[in-house]
Amino acid sequence: MSDAMVDERVTDEIEALKAILLDNELNIKENDRGEPECIETILFPSTGEDSQSQYVCVTLIVRLPSGYPDISPVINLRNPRGLDEDTVKLMQSDAEAKCKDFIGQPVMFELIELIREHLTRSNLPTDQCAVCLYGFREGDEFTKTECYHYFHSHCLAAHVAAAERYYREEQEKLPQWQQDTTNKFQAICPVCRESINCDVESLWSAPPPIDVEAATDFSVTAELRELQKQMAALYLRQQQRGGIIDLEAEGVKMLVRTEDDPAATTEEVSPPGTSLTAYSNTTSVQSVTQVHSKQSTHQTQNNHNSQYQPRQMQHNHGHNNHNHGHRHRGRGRAHYRRHFDRVRQAESTPR
Amino acid sequence: MAALPRRIIKETQRLMQEPVPGISAVPDDTNARYFHVIVTGPEDSPFEGGLFKLELFLPEDYPMSAPKVRFITKIYHPNIDRLGRICLDILKDKWSPALQIRTVLLSIQALLSAPNPDDPLANDVAELWKVNESEAIRNAKEWTRRYAMDN
């Protein structure tokens, strides 16, 4: 162990950091002897005073071993936002190389500068939209949440509208005295569940993501067929040993079919044990027509939006956004619930 | 095959190209929203060595609402009932469109490693799990051996 006195090079470095970084950007943890052991700072791209156009950020955590700066510190990059894995890995390895070069000298400023350069270079979200799983292209409208997550505006609108609908439906199911009296829906970020504020109406006006529109269709490959075969064989083997849950024996024939289900009357060829297939037979047709009509309206509305246009979050003007044009979906949901209600009824009969 | 949302296509392609160890999910021939799934029992769990068949269906408004998932192979677990239905928050109110087929199946596999008898779906199983854990684990192993092993 080194002597209890903190190395002068380290105290100087920390004084300088405190002078340059804002209090809320810098967090220095000390051990019980009062020696600094961990420096944490959130870093943004260098965009001058314009914080609106910072689309990426990362938290740099530097652990100072006793003996620093004669021993390299340990670098950690946490909570990367708008950055893909490769970029983060590159930043990490560059930072570690920098530490090796600077053994014997304070390295914090060099590290901060290095990470900032990386952030400035990749100051556009490079990862994919977590909702549609496609990237951001020139011409796409996207939204940066307060928690620095990125979504195509169109995708985020779909999420918030669906979440609000779910919230209302759940509220209606509760008895009056259990209902949330404020009846106030709070949208959350799909990735980190932080509360977010957004104006669904204006998000909906964005066109669907370009990559989504251009993606190719999927076809069943030979490899897939082979897997399907293996699965079917396993099913049969398990069935022979009585290992398959027998829904009929459990008295829940109704899991699959309901009288008001038009698919129930036609004899579908269904794979073994497919109690869930009946849902799709009725719903897939709806989804196709719905997608088409939505896309065409968005395209006509948004032909002028050809710029790469990030859309900053706006504060919500109240919560009376109407989910127009979603009656189809609503009906679909109610339909699933009907299926599950039936299961529940069957389930509640004594065993 | 009717037009599928691109996201489902992308997920299916990724499941094939970068399969998750211990999990396979294959879309059905006639219905690309219906997946045949096998989850292997996690190591050091009473389900180790088991191959569990599940069915997974992506509803009309997926990914805005959660996939419907059910065990097809019998399994002795406090959070999975006789019908194979699974008690897991991300399949209900904690669903987020940032979750995917692969993350859902990984969560289910994790549930096999960490049964939670305090939030039960199969009440008799959960009860035994609480009052006599070693017997419950013996049962789970026995069910795995009897129903889910493939030899």
CSV table of N, CA and C in Angstrom, one decimal, chain A residues 128 130-135 155 158-159 162 165-166 189-191 193 212-218 220 223-225 227-228 230-232 234-235 237-238 241-247 250 252 255 269 271-277 279-281 283-284 286-288 290 292 328-329 332-333 336 340 343-344 346-347 349 351, chain B residues 1-7 9-14 16 24-34 36-38 51-53 55-61 63-66 68-75 81-85 90 92-100 121-124 144-151:
chain,number,residue,atom,x,y,z
A,128,GLN,N,-30.2,0.9,-33.5
A,128,GLN,CA,-31.5,0.8,-34.2
A,128,GLN,C,-32.6,1.2,-33.3
A,130,ALA,N,-35.6,0.7,-31.2
A,130,ALA,CA,-36.0,-0.5,-30.4
A,130,ALA,C,-37.4,-1.0,-30.7
A,131,VAL,N,-38.2,-0.1,-31.4
A,131,VAL,CA,-39.6,-0.5,-31.7
A,131,VAL,C,-39.7,-1.3,-33.0
A,132,CYS,N,-39.0,-0.8,-34.0
A,132,CYS,CA,-39.2,-1.5,-35.3
A,132,CYS,C,-37.9,-2.3,-35.7
A,133,LEU,N,-36.9,-2.1,-34.9
A,133,LEU,CA,-35.6,-2.8,-35.1
A,133,LEU,C,-34.9,-2.4,-36.4
A,134,TYR,N,-35.2,-1.3,-37.0
A,134,TYR,CA,-34.5,-0.8,-38.1
A,134,TYR,C,-33.8,0.5,-37.7
A,135,GLY,N,-32.8,0.8,-38.6
A,135,GLY,CA,-31.9,2.0,-38.3
A,135,GLY,C,-32.5,3.3,-38.6
A,155,CYS,N,-42.8,5.2,-34.8
A,155,CYS,CA,-42.8,4.1,-33.9
A,155,CYS,C,-43.1,4.5,-32.5
A,158,ALA,N,-46.8,5.0,-32.1
A,158,ALA,CA,-47.5,3.7,-32.0
A,158,ALA,C,-47.4,3.2,-30.6
A,159,HIS,N,-46.2,3.2,-30.0
A,159,HIS,CA,-46.0,2.7,-28.6
A,159,HIS,C,-46.9,3.5,-27.6
A,162,ALA,N,-50.6,2.9,-28.0
A,162,ALA,CA,-51.0,1.5,-27.5
A,162,ALA,C,-50.9,1.4,-26.0
A,165,ARG,N,-53.9,3.2,-24.6
A,165,ARG,CA,-55.1,2.4,-24.7
A,165,ARG,C,-55.2,1.2,-23.7
A,166,TYR,N,-54.0,0.6,-23.5
A,166,TYR,CA,-53.9,-0.5,-22.5
A,166,TYR,C,-54.2,0.1,-21.1
A,189,CYS,N,-40.6,5.4,-21.5
A,189,CYS,CA,-39.7,5.0,-22.5
A,189,CYS,C,-39.7,3.5,-22.7
A,190,PRO,N,-39.9,3.0,-23.9
A,190,PRO,CA,-39.9,1.6,-24.1
A,190,PRO,C,-38.6,0.9,-23.6
A,191,VAL,N,-37.5,1.6,-23.7
A,191,VAL,CA,-36.2,0.9,-23.3
A,191,VAL,C,-35.9,0.9,-21.8
A,193,ARG,N,-38.0,2.6,-19.3
A,193,ARG,CA,-39.2,2.9,-18.5
A,193,ARG,C,-39.2,4.2,-17.7
A,212,VAL,N,-37.9,0.3,-42.9
A,212,VAL,CA,-39.0,-0.6,-42.7
A,212,VAL,C,-39.7,-0.8,-44.1
A,213,GLU,N,-39.9,0.3,-44.7
A,213,GLU,CA,-40.7,0.3,-46.0
A,213,GLU,C,-39.9,-0.5,-47.1
A,214,ALA,N,-38.6,-0.4,-47.0
A,214,ALA,CA,-37.8,-1.0,-48.0
A,214,ALA,C,-37.4,-2.5,-47.8
A,215,ALA,N,-37.7,-3.0,-46.6
A,215,ALA,CA,-37.2,-4.3,-46.2
A,215,ALA,C,-37.7,-5.4,-47.1
A,216,THR,N,-37.0,-6.5,-47.3
A,216,THR,CA,-37.4,-7.5,-48.2
A,216,THR,C,-38.3,-8.5,-47.4
A,217,ASP,N,-39.0,-9.3,-48.1
A,217,ASP,CA,-39.9,-10.3,-47.5
A,217,ASP,C,-39.1,-11.5,-47.0
A,218,PHE,N,-39.8,-12.2,-46.2
A,218,PHE,CA,-39.1,-13.4,-45.6
A,218,PHE,C,-39.7,-14.6,-46.2
A,220,VAL,N,-39.5,-19.1,-46.1
A,220,VAL,CA,-39.1,-20.2,-45.3
A,220,VAL,C,-37.9,-20.9,-46.1
A,223,GLU,N,-33.3,-24.7,-44.2
A,223,GLU,CA,-32.8,-24.8,-42.8
A,223,GLU,C,-33.9,-24.8,-41.8
A,224,LEU,N,-34.8,-23.8,-42.1
A,224,LEU,CA,-36.0,-23.7,-41.2
A,224,LEU,C,-36.9,-24.9,-41.3
A,225,ARG,N,-37.1,-25.4,-42.5
A,225,ARG,CA,-37.9,-26.6,-42.6
A,225,ARG,C,-37.3,-27.8,-41.8
A,227,LEU,N,-35.5,-27.5,-39.1
A,227,LEU,CA,-35.8,-27.3,-37.7
A,227,LEU,C,-37.3,-27.6,-37.4
A,228,GLN,N,-38.2,-27.2,-38.3
A,228,GLN,CA,-39.6,-27.5,-38.1
A,228,GLN,C,-39.8,-29.0,-37.9
A,230,GLN,N,-37.6,-31.3,-36.9
A,230,GLN,CA,-37.0,-31.7,-35.7
A,230,GLN,C,-38.0,-31.5,-34.5
A,231,MET,N,-38.6,-30.3,-34.6
A,231,MET,CA,-39.5,-29.9,-33.5
A,231,MET,C,-40.8,-30.8,-33.5
A,232,ALA,N,-41.3,-31.1,-34.7
A,232,ALA,CA,-42.5,-31.9,-34.8
A,232,ALA,C,-42.2,-33.3,-34.2
A,234,LEU,N,-39.9,-34.1,-32.0
A,234,LEU,CA,-39.8,-34.0,-30.5
A,234,LEU,C,-41.1,-34.0,-29.9
A,235,TYR,N,-42.0,-33.3,-30.5
A,235,TYR,CA,-43.4,-33.2,-30.0
A,235,TYR,C,-44.0,-34.6,-29.9
A,237,ARG,N,-42.5,-37.5,-29.8
A,237,ARG,CA,-41.9,-38.3,-28.8
A,237,ARG,C,-42.4,-38.0,-27.4
A,238,GLN,N,-42.5,-36.6,-27.1
A,238,GLN,CA,-43.0,-36.2,-25.8
A,238,GLN,C,-44.4,-36.6,-25.6
A,241,ARG,N,-44.9,-40.2,-24.5
A,241,ARG,CA,-44.6,-40.4,-23.0
A,241,ARG,C,-45.5,-39.6,-22.1
A,242,GLY,N,-46.6,-39.1,-22.7
A,242,GLY,CA,-47.6,-38.4,-21.9
A,242,GLY,C,-47.1,-37.0,-21.4
A,243,GLY,N,-46.1,-36.5,-22.0
A,243,GLY,CA,-45.5,-35.2,-21.6
A,243,GLY,C,-46.1,-34.0,-22.1
A,244,ILE,N,-47.1,-34.1,-22.9
A,244,ILE,CA,-47.8,-32.9,-23.5
A,244,ILE,C,-49.0,-32.5,-22.7
A,245,ILE,N,-49.1,-31.3,-22.4
A,245,ILE,CA,-50.3,-30.8,-21.6
A,245,ILE,C,-51.5,-31.0,-22.5
A,246,ASP,N,-52.5,-31.8,-22.0
A,246,ASP,CA,-53.7,-32.1,-22.7
A,246,ASP,C,-54.8,-31.1,-22.3
A,247,LEU,N,-55.0,-30.1,-23.2
A,247,LEU,CA,-56.0,-29.1,-22.8
A,247,LEU,C,-57.4,-29.6,-22.7
A,250,GLU,N,-58.0,-31.2,-19.5
A,250,GLU,CA,-58.1,-30.2,-18.5
A,250,GLU,C,-59.4,-29.5,-18.5
A,252,VAL,N,-60.6,-27.5,-21.0
A,252,VAL,CA,-60.5,-26.1,-21.5
A,252,VAL,C,-60.5,-26.1,-23.0
A,255,LEU,N,-60.3,-22.9,-25.0
A,255,LEU,CA,-59.1,-22.1,-25.2
A,255,LEU,C,-59.0,-21.7,-26.6
A,269,VAL,N,-56.1,-26.6,-41.0
A,269,VAL,CA,-55.1,-27.6,-40.7
A,269,VAL,C,-54.2,-26.9,-39.8
A,271,PRO,N,-51.1,-27.1,-36.8
A,271,PRO,CA,-50.0,-28.0,-36.3
A,271,PRO,C,-50.4,-28.5,-34.9
A,272,PRO,N,-49.7,-29.6,-34.5
A,272,PRO,CA,-50.1,-30.2,-33.2
A,272,PRO,C,-50.0,-29.2,-32.1
A,273,GLY,N,-51.1,-29.3,-31.2
A,273,GLY,CA,-51.0,-28.5,-30.0
A,273,GLY,C,-51.1,-27.0,-30.1
A,274,THR,N,-51.7,-26.6,-31.2
A,274,THR,CA,-51.7,-25.1,-31.4
A,274,THR,C,-52.9,-24.5,-30.9
A,275,SER,N,-52.9,-24.3,-29.6
A,275,SER,CA,-54.1,-23.6,-29.1
A,275,SER,C,-54.2,-22.2,-29.3
A,276,LEU,N,-53.1,-21.6,-29.8
A,276,LEU,CA,-53.1,-20.2,-30.0
A,276,LEU,C,-53.3,-19.8,-31.5
A,277,THR,N,-53.3,-20.7,-32.4
A,277,THR,CA,-53.5,-20.4,-33.8
A,277,THR,C,-54.8,-19.7,-34.1
A,279,TYR,N,-56.3,-17.4,-32.8
A,279,TYR,CA,-56.3,-15.9,-32.8
A,279,TYR,C,-55.9,-15.3,-34.1
A,280,SER,N,-54.9,-15.9,-34.7
A,280,SER,CA,-54.4,-15.3,-35.9
A,280,SER,C,-55.3,-15.4,-37.1
A,281,ASN,N,-56.1,-16.4,-37.2
A,281,ASN,CA,-56.9,-16.6,-38.3
A,281,ASN,C,-57.9,-15.4,-38.5
A,283,THR,N,-57.4,-12.4,-37.0
A,283,THR,CA,-56.8,-11.1,-36.8
A,283,THR,C,-55.9,-10.7,-38.0
A,284,SER,N,-55.3,-11.6,-38.7
A,284,SER,CA,-54.3,-11.2,-39.7
A,284,SER,C,-54.9,-10.4,-40.8
A,286,GLN,N,-57.3,-8.3,-40.7
A,286,GLN,CA,-57.5,-6.9,-40.2
A,286,GLN,C,-56.2,-6.1,-40.2
A,287,SER,N,-55.1,-6.8,-39.8
A,287,SER,CA,-53.8,-6.0,-39.6
A,287,SER,C,-53.4,-5.6,-41.0
A,288,VAL,N,-53.6,-6.4,-42.0
A,288,VAL,CA,-53.1,-6.0,-43.3
A,288,VAL,C,-53.8,-4.8,-43.9
A,290,GLN,N,-55.3,-2.6,-42.3
A,290,GLN,CA,-55.0,-1.4,-41.4
A,290,GLN,C,-53.7,-0.8,-41.8
A,292,HIS,N,-52.0,-0.9,-44.5
A,292,HIS,CA,-52.0,-0.2,-45.8
A,292,HIS,C,-52.7,1.2,-45.7
A,328,HIS,N,-60.2,-1.0,-35.1
A,328,HIS,CA,-59.9,-2.4,-35.4
A,328,HIS,C,-59.1,-3.1,-34.4
A,329,ARG,N,-58.0,-2.4,-33.9
A,329,ARG,CA,-57.2,-2.9,-32.9
A,329,ARG,C,-57.9,-3.2,-31.7
A,332,GLY,N,-59.7,-6.2,-31.8
A,332,GLY,CA,-58.9,-7.4,-31.7
A,332,GLY,C,-58.5,-7.7,-30.3
A,333,ARG,N,-58.2,-6.7,-29.5
A,333,ARG,CA,-57.8,-6.9,-28.1
A,333,ARG,C,-59.0,-7.5,-27.3
A,336,TYR,N,-59.2,-11.2,-27.9
A,336,TYR,CA,-58.3,-12.1,-27.2
A,336,TYR,C,-58.8,-12.3,-25.7
A,340,PHE,N,-59.4,-15.6,-23.2
A,340,PHE,CA,-58.8,-15.9,-21.9
A,340,PHE,C,-59.8,-15.9,-20.8
A,343,VAL,N,-60.9,-19.3,-20.6
A,343,VAL,CA,-59.9,-20.2,-19.9
A,343,VAL,C,-60.1,-20.0,-18.4
A,344,ARG,N,-60.2,-18.8,-18.0
A,344,ARG,CA,-60.3,-18.5,-16.6
A,344,ARG,C,-61.6,-19.2,-16.0
A,346,ALA,N,-63.0,-21.9,-17.1
A,346,ALA,CA,-62.7,-23.4,-17.0
A,346,ALA,C,-61.8,-23.7,-15.8
A,347,GLU,N,-60.9,-22.8,-15.6
A,347,GLU,CA,-59.9,-23.0,-14.6
A,347,GLU,C,-60.5,-22.9,-13.2
A,349,THR,N,-63.3,-23.9,-12.2
A,349,THR,CA,-64.0,-25.1,-11.8
A,349,THR,C,-63.2,-26.0,-10.9
A,351,ARG,N,-61.0,-28.7,-9.1
A,351,ARG,CA,-60.1,-29.7,-9.7
A,351,ARG,C,-60.5,-31.1,-9.3
B,1,MET,N,-48.4,-16.4,-48.2
B,1,MET,CA,-48.3,-15.9,-46.8
B,1,MET,C,-48.7,-14.4,-46.8
B,2,ALA,N,-49.6,-14.0,-46.0
B,2,ALA,CA,-50.1,-12.6,-46.0
B,2,ALA,C,-48.9,-11.7,-45.5
B,3,ALA,N,-49.0,-10.4,-45.9
B,3,ALA,CA,-48.0,-9.5,-45.5
B,3,ALA,C,-47.8,-9.4,-44.0
B,4,LEU,N,-46.6,-9.5,-43.6
B,4,LEU,CA,-46.3,-9.5,-42.2
B,4,LEU,C,-45.6,-8.2,-41.8
B,5,PRO,N,-45.8,-7.7,-40.6
B,5,PRO,CA,-45.0,-6.5,-40.2
B,5,PRO,C,-43.5,-6.8,-40.4
B,6,ARG,N,-42.8,-5.8,-40.8
B,6,ARG,CA,-41.3,-6.0,-41.1
B,6,ARG,C,-40.6,-6.4,-39.8
B,7,ARG,N,-41.1,-5.9,-38.7
B,7,ARG,CA,-40.4,-6.3,-37.5
B,7,ARG,C,-40.4,-7.8,-37.2
B,9,ILE,N,-40.6,-10.1,-39.5
B,9,ILE,CA,-39.7,-10.7,-40.4
B,9,ILE,C,-38.2,-10.6,-39.9
B,10,LYS,N,-37.9,-9.4,-39.5
B,10,LYS,CA,-36.5,-9.1,-39.0
B,10,LYS,C,-36.2,-10.0,-37.8
B,11,GLU,N,-37.1,-10.1,-36.9
B,11,GLU,CA,-36.9,-11.0,-35.7
B,11,GLU,C,-36.7,-12.4,-36.1
B,12,THR,N,-37.5,-12.9,-37.1
B,12,THR,CA,-37.4,-14.3,-37.5
B,12,THR,C,-36.0,-14.5,-38.1
B,13,GLN,N,-35.6,-13.6,-39.0
B,13,GLN,CA,-34.3,-13.7,-39.6
B,13,GLN,C,-33.2,-13.8,-38.6
B,14,ARG,N,-33.3,-12.9,-37.6
B,14,ARG,CA,-32.2,-12.9,-36.6
B,14,ARG,C,-32.2,-14.1,-35.8
B,16,MET,N,-32.8,-17.0,-36.7
B,16,MET,CA,-32.2,-18.0,-37.5
B,16,MET,C,-30.7,-17.8,-37.6
B,24,SER,N,-34.6,-22.5,-29.3
B,24,SER,CA,-34.9,-22.3,-30.7
B,24,SER,C,-36.4,-22.0,-30.9
B,25,ALA,N,-36.6,-21.1,-31.9
B,25,ALA,CA,-38.0,-20.7,-32.2
B,25,ALA,C,-38.1,-20.7,-33.7
B,26,VAL,N,-39.1,-21.4,-34.2
B,26,VAL,CA,-39.3,-21.6,-35.6
B,26,VAL,C,-40.7,-21.2,-36.0
B,27,PRO,N,-40.9,-20.3,-36.9
B,27,PRO,CA,-42.2,-20.0,-37.3
B,27,PRO,C,-42.9,-21.2,-38.0
B,28,ASP,N,-44.2,-21.2,-37.8
B,28,ASP,CA,-45.0,-22.3,-38.4
B,28,ASP,C,-45.1,-22.1,-40.0
B,29,ASP,N,-45.2,-23.2,-40.7
B,29,ASP,CA,-45.3,-23.1,-42.1
B,29,ASP,C,-46.5,-22.3,-42.6
B,30,THR,N,-47.6,-22.5,-42.0
B,30,THR,CA,-48.8,-21.9,-42.5
B,30,THR,C,-49.2,-20.6,-41.8
B,31,ASN,N,-48.5,-20.2,-40.7
B,31,ASN,CA,-48.8,-19.0,-40.0
B,31,ASN,C,-47.5,-18.4,-39.4
B,32,ALA,N,-47.0,-17.4,-40.0
B,32,ALA,CA,-45.7,-16.8,-39.6
B,32,ALA,C,-45.8,-16.1,-38.2
B,33,ARG,N,-47.0,-15.9,-37.7
B,33,ARG,CA,-47.1,-15.3,-36.4
B,33,ARG,C,-47.0,-16.4,-35.2
B,34,TYR,N,-47.1,-17.6,-35.6
B,34,TYR,CA,-47.1,-18.7,-34.7
B,34,TYR,C,-45.7,-19.4,-34.7
B,36,HIS,N,-43.0,-22.3,-33.1
B,36,HIS,CA,-42.8,-23.5,-32.3
B,36,HIS,C,-41.4,-23.2,-31.6
B,37,VAL,N,-41.5,-23.4,-30.3
B,37,VAL,CA,-40.3,-23.1,-29.5
B,37,VAL,C,-39.8,-24.2,-28.6
B,38,ILE,N,-38.5,-24.3,-28.5
B,38,ILE,CA,-37.9,-25.3,-27.5
B,38,ILE,C,-37.0,-24.5,-26.6
B,51,LEU,N,-36.0,-30.7,-22.4
B,51,LEU,CA,-36.3,-29.9,-23.6
B,51,LEU,C,-37.8,-29.5,-23.5
B,52,PHE,N,-38.1,-28.3,-23.3
B,52,PHE,CA,-39.5,-27.9,-23.1
B,52,PHE,C,-40.0,-27.2,-24.3
B,53,LYS,N,-41.1,-27.8,-24.8
B,53,LYS,CA,-41.8,-27.2,-26.0
B,53,LYS,C,-42.7,-26.1,-25.5
B,55,GLU,N,-45.4,-22.8,-27.2
B,55,GLU,CA,-45.9,-22.2,-28.4
B,55,GLU,C,-46.0,-20.7,-28.1
B,56,LEU,N,-45.7,-19.9,-29.1
B,56,LEU,CA,-45.6,-18.5,-29.0
B,56,LEU,C,-46.4,-17.8,-30.2
B,57,PHE,N,-47.3,-17.0,-29.8
B,57,PHE,CA,-48.1,-16.3,-30.9
B,57,PHE,C,-48.0,-14.8,-30.8
B,58,LEU,N,-47.7,-14.2,-31.9
B,58,LEU,CA,-47.6,-12.7,-32.0
B,58,LEU,C,-48.9,-12.1,-32.4
B,59,PRO,N,-49.6,-11.4,-31.4
B,59,PRO,CA,-50.9,-10.9,-31.8
B,59,PRO,C,-50.9,-9.8,-32.8
B,60,GLU,N,-52.0,-9.5,-33.3
B,60,GLU,CA,-52.2,-8.5,-34.4
B,60,GLU,C,-51.4,-7.2,-34.2
B,61,ASP,N,-51.4,-6.7,-33.0
B,61,ASP,CA,-50.7,-5.4,-32.8
B,61,ASP,C,-49.3,-5.6,-32.2
B,63,PRO,N,-45.5,-5.3,-32.2
B,63,PRO,CA,-44.9,-5.4,-30.8
B,63,PRO,C,-45.6,-4.4,-29.8
B,64,MET,N,-46.8,-3.9,-30.2
B,64,MET,CA,-47.4,-3.0,-29.2
B,64,MET,C,-48.0,-3.8,-28.1
B,65,SER,N,-48.4,-5.0,-28.3
B,65,SER,CA,-48.8,-5.8,-27.2
B,65,SER,C,-48.0,-7.1,-27.1
B,66,ALA,N,-47.9,-7.7,-26.0
B,66,ALA,CA,-47.0,-8.8,-25.7
B,66,ALA,C,-47.4,-10.1,-26.5
B,68,LYS,N,-48.2,-14.0,-26.9
B,68,LYS,CA,-48.9,-15.0,-26.0
B,68,LYS,C,-48.0,-16.2,-26.0
B,69,VAL,N,-47.6,-16.6,-24.9
B,69,VAL,CA,-46.7,-17.8,-24.7
B,69,VAL,C,-47.2,-18.8,-23.8
B,70,ARG,N,-47.1,-20.1,-24.1
B,70,ARG,CA,-47.6,-21.1,-23.2
B,70,ARG,C,-46.6,-22.3,-23.3
B,71,PHE,N,-46.4,-23.0,-22.2
B,71,PHE,CA,-45.7,-24.3,-22.2
B,71,PHE,C,-46.6,-25.3,-22.8
B,72,ILE,N,-46.0,-26.2,-23.7
B,72,ILE,CA,-46.8,-27.3,-24.2
B,72,ILE,C,-46.4,-28.6,-23.5
B,73,THR,N,-45.1,-28.6,-23.1
B,73,THR,CA,-44.5,-29.8,-22.4
B,73,THR,C,-44.9,-29.6,-20.9
B,74,LYS,N,-45.3,-30.6,-20.2
B,74,LYS,CA,-45.7,-30.5,-18.8
B,74,LYS,C,-44.4,-30.1,-18.0
B,75,ILE,N,-44.7,-29.2,-17.1
B,75,ILE,CA,-43.6,-28.7,-16.2
B,75,ILE,C,-44.1,-28.5,-14.8
B,81,ASP,N,-48.8,-22.8,-14.7
B,81,ASP,CA,-50.0,-23.6,-14.3
B,81,ASP,C,-50.2,-24.9,-15.1
B,82,ARG,N,-51.2,-25.6,-14.8
B,82,ARG,CA,-51.5,-26.9,-15.5
B,82,ARG,C,-51.6,-26.8,-17.0
B,83,LEU,N,-52.1,-25.6,-17.4
B,83,LEU,CA,-52.3,-25.4,-18.8
B,83,LEU,C,-51.1,-24.9,-19.5
B,84,GLY,N,-50.0,-24.7,-18.7
B,84,GLY,CA,-48.8,-24.2,-19.3
B,84,GLY,C,-48.7,-22.7,-19.4
B,85,ARG,N,-49.7,-22.1,-18.8
B,85,ARG,CA,-49.6,-20.6,-18.8
B,85,ARG,C,-48.6,-20.1,-17.8
B,90,ILE,N,-43.5,-9.3,-17.7
B,90,ILE,CA,-43.2,-8.8,-19.0
B,90,ILE,C,-44.2,-9.3,-20.1
B,92,LYS,N,-47.4,-9.3,-19.4
B,92,LYS,CA,-48.6,-8.6,-19.0
B,92,LYS,C,-48.4,-7.1,-19.0
B,93,ASP,N,-48.4,-6.5,-17.8
B,93,ASP,CA,-48.4,-5.1,-17.7
B,93,ASP,C,-47.0,-4.5,-17.9
B,94,LYS,N,-46.0,-5.3,-17.8
B,94,LYS,CA,-44.6,-4.8,-18.0
B,94,LYS,C,-44.1,-5.0,-19.4
B,95,TRP,N,-45.0,-5.4,-20.3
B,95,TRP,CA,-44.5,-5.5,-21.7
B,95,TRP,C,-44.0,-4.2,-22.2
B,96,SER,N,-43.0,-4.2,-23.0
B,96,SER,CA,-42.5,-3.0,-23.8
B,96,SER,C,-42.2,-3.5,-25.2
B,97,PRO,N,-42.4,-2.6,-26.2
B,97,PRO,CA,-42.1,-3.0,-27.5
B,97,PRO,C,-40.6,-3.1,-27.8
B,98,ALA,N,-39.8,-2.7,-26.8
B,98,ALA,CA,-38.3,-2.9,-27.0
B,98,ALA,C,-38.0,-4.4,-26.6
B,99,LEU,N,-38.9,-5.1,-26.1
B,99,LEU,CA,-38.6,-6.5,-25.8
B,99,LEU,C,-38.9,-7.3,-27.1
B,100,GLN,N,-38.3,-8.5,-27.3
B,100,GLN,CA,-38.4,-9.2,-28.5
B,100,GLN,C,-38.7,-10.7,-28.2
B,121,LEU,N,-48.7,-19.1,-9.8
B,121,LEU,CA,-49.8,-19.3,-10.7
B,121,LEU,C,-50.3,-20.7,-10.4
B,122,ALA,N,-49.4,-21.6,-10.2
B,122,ALA,CA,-49.8,-23.0,-9.8
B,122,ALA,C,-49.8,-23.1,-8.3
B,123,ASN,N,-51.0,-23.0,-7.7
B,123,ASN,CA,-51.0,-22.8,-6.2
B,123,ASN,C,-50.5,-24.0,-5.4
B,124,ASP,N,-50.9,-25.2,-5.8
B,124,ASP,CA,-50.4,-26.4,-5.0
B,124,ASP,C,-48.9,-26.5,-5.2
B,144,THR,N,-39.3,-33.4,-15.1
B,144,THR,CA,-38.4,-33.1,-16.2
B,144,THR,C,-37.9,-34.4,-16.8
B,145,ARG,N,-37.5,-35.4,-16.0
B,145,ARG,CA,-37.0,-36.7,-16.5
B,145,ARG,C,-38.1,-37.4,-17.2
B,146,ARG,N,-39.3,-37.4,-16.6
B,146,ARG,CA,-40.4,-38.2,-17.2
B,146,ARG,C,-40.9,-37.6,-18.5
B,147,TYR,N,-41.1,-36.3,-18.6
B,147,TYR,CA,-41.8,-35.7,-19.7
B,147,TYR,C,-40.9,-34.9,-20.7
B,148,ALA,N,-39.8,-34.4,-20.2
B,148,ALA,CA,-39.1,-33.4,-21.1
B,148,ALA,C,-37.8,-33.9,-21.6
B,149,MET,N,-37.3,-35.1,-21.1
B,149,MET,CA,-36.0,-35.6,-21.6
B,149,MET,C,-36.2,-36.3,-22.9
B,150,ASP,N,-35.2,-36.3,-23.7
B,150,ASP,CA,-35.4,-36.8,-25.1
B,150,ASP,C,-34.4,-38.0,-25.3
B,151,ASN,N,-34.5,-39.0,-24.5
B,151,ASN,CA,-33.7,-40.2,-24.8
B,151,ASN,C,-34.3,-41.4,-24.2
